[in-house]
Each structure stands twice: as structure tokens, then as C-alpha cells.
CSV table of C-alpha atoms in Angstrom, one decimal:
chain,number,residue,atom,x,y,z
A,26,MET,CA,23.9,21.6,-32.9
A,27,LYS,CA,22.4,18.4,-33.6
A,28,ILE,CA,23.6,16.6,-30.5
A,29,LYS,CA,22.0,19.6,-28.4
A,30,SER,CA,18.8,18.9,-30.2
A,31,ILE,CA,18.9,15.4,-29.6
A,32,ALA,CA,19.8,16.0,-25.8
A,33,LEU,CA,16.9,18.5,-25.5
A,34,THR,CA,14.5,15.6,-26.8
A,35,LEU,CA,15.9,13.1,-24.9
A,36,PHE,CA,15.6,15.6,-21.8
A,37,ALA,CA,11.8,16.0,-22.5
A,38,ALA,CA,11.4,12.5,-23.1
A,39,VAL,CA,12.8,11.7,-19.5
A,40,ALA,CA,10.8,14.4,-18.1
A,41,ILE,CA,7.3,13.5,-19.7
A,42,SER,CA,8.0,9.8,-18.4
A,43,PHE,CA,8.5,10.9,-15.0
A,44,SER,CA,5.8,13.0,-14.8
A,45,ALA,CA,3.7,10.5,-15.9
A,46,ASN,CA,4.8,8.0,-13.6
A,47,ALA,CA,4.4,10.9,-10.6
A,48,GLN,CA,0.5,11.1,-11.6
A,49,LYS,CA,-0.7,8.0,-11.1
A,50,THR,CA,-2.5,7.3,-8.2
A,51,ILE,CA,-2.2,4.6,-5.8
A,52,VAL,CA,-4.7,2.1,-7.6
A,53,ASP,CA,-2.9,2.8,-10.8
A,54,VAL,CA,0.3,1.8,-9.3
A,55,ALA,CA,-1.2,-1.1,-8.0
A,56,VAL,CA,-2.7,-2.3,-11.5
A,57,GLY,CA,0.9,-2.1,-12.9
A,58,SER,CA,2.1,-4.7,-10.4
A,59,ALA,CA,1.7,-8.2,-11.3
A,60,ASP,CA,1.8,-9.2,-7.6
A,61,HIS,CA,-0.8,-7.1,-6.7
A,62,THR,CA,-3.5,-8.5,-8.6
A,63,THR,CA,-5.6,-9.9,-6.0
A,64,LEU,CA,-5.6,-6.8,-4.2
A,65,VAL,CA,-6.6,-4.9,-7.2
A,66,ALA,CA,-9.3,-7.3,-7.6
A,67,ALA,CA,-10.5,-6.5,-4.1
A,68,VAL,CA,-10.4,-3.5,-4.1
A,69,THR,CA,-12.3,-3.2,-7.2
A,70,ALA,CA,-15.0,-5.8,-5.6
A,71,ALA,CA,-15.1,-3.6,-2.4
A,72,ASP,CA,-15.9,-0.4,-4.5
A,73,LEU,CA,-13.0,1.3,-2.9
A,74,VAL,CA,-10.7,2.5,-6.6
A,75,ALA,CA,-12.8,6.1,-6.3
A,76,THR,CA,-11.8,6.3,-2.6
A,77,LEU,CA,-7.7,5.1,-3.5
A,78,GLN,CA,-7.9,7.4,-6.4
A,79,SER,CA,-9.0,10.4,-5.2
A,80,ALA,CA,-6.8,13.5,-3.7
A,81,GLY,CA,-5.6,11.7,-0.3
A,82,PRO,CA,-3.2,11.4,0.9
A,83,PHE,CA,-2.9,7.7,2.1
A,84,THR,CA,-0.3,5.3,3.1
A,85,VAL,CA,-1.4,1.8,2.1
A,86,PHE,CA,0.1,-1.2,3.4
A,87,ALA,CA,-0.3,-3.6,0.1
A,88,PRO,CA,-0.1,-7.2,0.7
A,89,THR,CA,0.9,-9.6,-2.3
A,90,ASN,CA,-0.6,-12.2,-4.0
A,91,ALA,CA,1.5,-14.3,-1.9
A,92,ALA,CA,0.2,-12.9,1.2
A,93,PHE,CA,-3.6,-13.4,-0.1
A,94,ALA,CA,-2.5,-17.0,-0.5
A,95,LYS,CA,-1.4,-17.3,2.9
A,96,LEU,CA,-5.5,-16.9,4.5
A,97,PRO,CA,-7.4,-20.1,4.7
A,98,ALA,CA,-8.4,-21.4,1.6
A,99,GLY,CA,-11.6,-20.4,0.4
A,100,THR,CA,-11.1,-16.8,2.5
A,101,VAL,CA,-10.6,-14.7,-0.6
A,102,GLU,CA,-13.3,-16.4,-2.7
A,103,THR,CA,-15.8,-15.9,0.5
A,104,LEU,CA,-14.7,-12.2,0.6
A,105,LEU,CA,-14.7,-11.3,-3.1
A,106,LYS,CA,-18.4,-12.3,-3.0
A,107,ALA,CA,-20.6,-9.6,-3.0
A,108,GLU,CA,-22.6,-10.2,-0.2
A,109,ASN,CA,-19.1,-10.0,1.8
A,110,LYS,CA,-19.0,-6.3,0.8
A,111,ALA,CA,-18.6,-4.4,3.9
A,112,THR,CA,-16.3,-7.1,5.5
A,113,LEU,CA,-13.8,-6.7,2.6
A,114,ALA,CA,-13.9,-2.8,2.7
A,115,LYS,CA,-13.3,-2.8,6.0
A,116,VAL,CA,-10.2,-5.5,5.8
A,117,LEU,CA,-8.8,-3.0,2.6
A,118,ALA,CA,-9.3,-0.1,4.9
A,119,TYR,CA,-7.3,-1.5,7.7
A,120,HIS,CA,-4.4,-1.3,5.4
A,121,VAL,CA,-4.4,2.5,4.7
A,122,VAL,CA,-3.5,4.7,7.2
A,123,ALA,CA,-4.3,9.0,6.1
A,124,GLY,CA,-1.4,10.8,5.2
A,125,ASN,CA,1.8,10.0,3.5
A,126,LEU,CA,4.1,7.9,5.6
A,127,ASN,CA,7.3,7.5,4.1
A,128,ALA,CA,9.8,4.5,5.2
A,129,ALA,CA,12.0,7.3,6.9
A,130,THR,CA,9.0,9.2,8.7
A,131,VAL,CA,8.0,5.4,9.7
A,132,VAL,CA,11.2,4.1,11.2
A,133,LYS,CA,12.1,7.7,12.8
A,134,ALA,CA,8.1,7.6,14.6
A,135,ILE,CA,8.9,3.8,15.9
A,136,THR,CA,12.5,5.4,17.5
A,137,ASP,CA,11.3,8.0,18.2
A,138,ALA,CA,8.2,6.0,20.3
A,139,LYS,CA,10.9,3.5,21.8
A,140,GLY,CA,10.4,0.8,19.1
A,141,SER,CA,6.7,0.7,19.0
A,142,LEU,CA,4.4,2.5,17.3
A,143,SER,CA,0.4,2.5,17.2
A,144,ILE,CA,-1.0,3.8,13.9
A,145,LYS,CA,-4.7,4.5,13.2
A,146,THR,CA,-5.9,3.1,9.9
A,147,VAL,CA,-8.9,4.6,8.1
A,148,SER,CA,-11.2,1.7,9.1
A,149,GLY,CA,-10.4,2.9,12.6
A,150,GLY,CA,-8.7,0.2,13.9
A,151,THR,CA,-5.1,0.1,15.2
A,152,LEU,CA,-1.6,-1.4,13.8
A,153,VAL,CA,1.5,-1.8,15.4
A,154,ALA,CA,4.8,-1.2,13.8
A,155,SER,CA,8.0,-1.9,15.3
A,156,LEU,CA,11.5,-2.8,13.9
A,157,LYS,CA,13.1,-6.3,13.6
A,158,ASP,CA,16.1,-7.0,12.3
A,159,GLY,CA,15.9,-3.4,10.2
A,160,LYS,CA,12.5,-4.3,8.8
A,161,VAL,CA,9.0,-2.4,9.8
A,162,ILE,CA,6.9,-5.3,11.5
A,163,LEU,CA,3.4,-4.3,11.6
A,164,THR,CA,1.2,-6.5,14.1
A,165,ASP,CA,-2.5,-6.7,13.7
A,166,GLU,CA,-5.1,-6.3,16.6
A,167,ASN,CA,-6.0,-10.2,16.4
A,168,GLY,CA,-1.8,-10.9,16.8
A,169,GLY,CA,-1.2,-11.2,13.0
A,170,VAL,CA,2.2,-10.1,12.1
A,171,ALA,CA,3.5,-8.8,8.3
A,172,THR,CA,6.6,-7.7,7.3
A,173,VAL,CA,7.3,-4.5,5.1
A,174,VAL,CA,9.3,-6.1,2.1
A,175,ALA,CA,9.3,-3.0,-0.1
A,176,THR,CA,8.5,0.7,0.5
A,177,ASP,CA,8.3,4.3,-1.1
A,178,LEU,CA,6.1,3.3,-4.1
A,179,ALA,CA,5.4,7.0,-5.1
A,180,ALA,CA,2.1,7.8,-6.0
A,181,SER,CA,0.3,11.0,-6.9
A,182,ASN,CA,-2.0,10.6,-4.1
A,183,GLY,CA,-0.1,9.0,-1.8
A,184,VAL,CA,2.8,6.0,-1.1
A,185,ILE,CA,2.5,2.3,-1.0
A,186,HIS,CA,4.9,0.2,1.3
A,187,VAL,CA,4.4,-4.2,0.3
A,188,ILE,CA,3.8,-6.2,3.0
A,189,ASP,CA,4.0,-10.3,2.8
A,190,THR,CA,1.0,-11.1,4.9
A,191,VAL,CA,-2.8,-9.8,5.3
A,192,VAL,CA,-3.3,-7.7,8.4
A,193,LEU,CA,-6.8,-8.4,9.8
A,194,PRO,CA,-8.9,-6.1,11.8
A,195,LYS,CA,-10.7,-7.7,15.3
């Protein structure tokens, strides 16, 4: 009886832990990532926290700190200034797509579209998704290219795919 009780207690603890992770929003997942502190600061500065905590669903292509570091010197600091809030919001919204697009869905859509898929972002811009060496590549409206380096980070209101470069709208 004691072993059965311990097993049930362990099962309940795992279920609670899994349930708690499933309840995290996109913002909560990003906040928990040491590789996304710049993104979290930008989302906060642009007043997009409430939006990205809402029901969604959203697919977020989340640049890492290293991706932001690739931008020309001073770009991040300039965007984080209060007077540039609208520009920052537009850049961040360019990384968000309405709907829950997991990696398998994206790859299938690219394949079905004969190798190149236009994706409308919530900012109104377009990203072009393609495959290169088995990885999803995003090309922005300026010809900039980002590679998806991690996929399917689940949140209660969507999914996050990590990218290695900040994509920029026109």
C-alpha cells in the first residue's frame, strides 16, 4: 500500500508540474529564458506584455540576445527609448504571427507551397519561410535572413520558435 501511495503522490506532483508549465504564457516562457532577456526588455518597453499574455493564439519567432547583438551598435538602446516605442512595437509585432503554427505545420506548408511560403505577421508585414539544409529560414522584407534554431516551445497561448537574427520590416 505504501508504494502505491508514493507512486500516486509522485504522479500527482508530475501532473501538477506539467499543468503549471502548460499554463505559462508566451511572455512567461520568454521571461524564464536567459537567452531572451533583451526580447523581454523590448516587449516591456513597447507595452506588449498584456497583448502577448492574452488568449492568442500566437506564433512568436523569438530572437535571442545574440540575435539582438548582431544589430548595428546602438540600435537596441535607441529602440528601447520611450520616443521610439511605436517603431519598437512594429519591429516586435513583425516577429508574431496569428495562430499556433508548430514546426511540423510550418515545414508542411513550405513543402506544399513548393519551397517558399509567405507568412503575414501581426504588424501587417510579410516573412518568407523556406527550408535550407533541413532548417526553416525566414527572409524579411529587406532581404535579411534568420534561421530557426529551436522549435515548439509551447505556451498556453501559442508557440515560440527561437531565431538567430532579428527580422526587420520595411
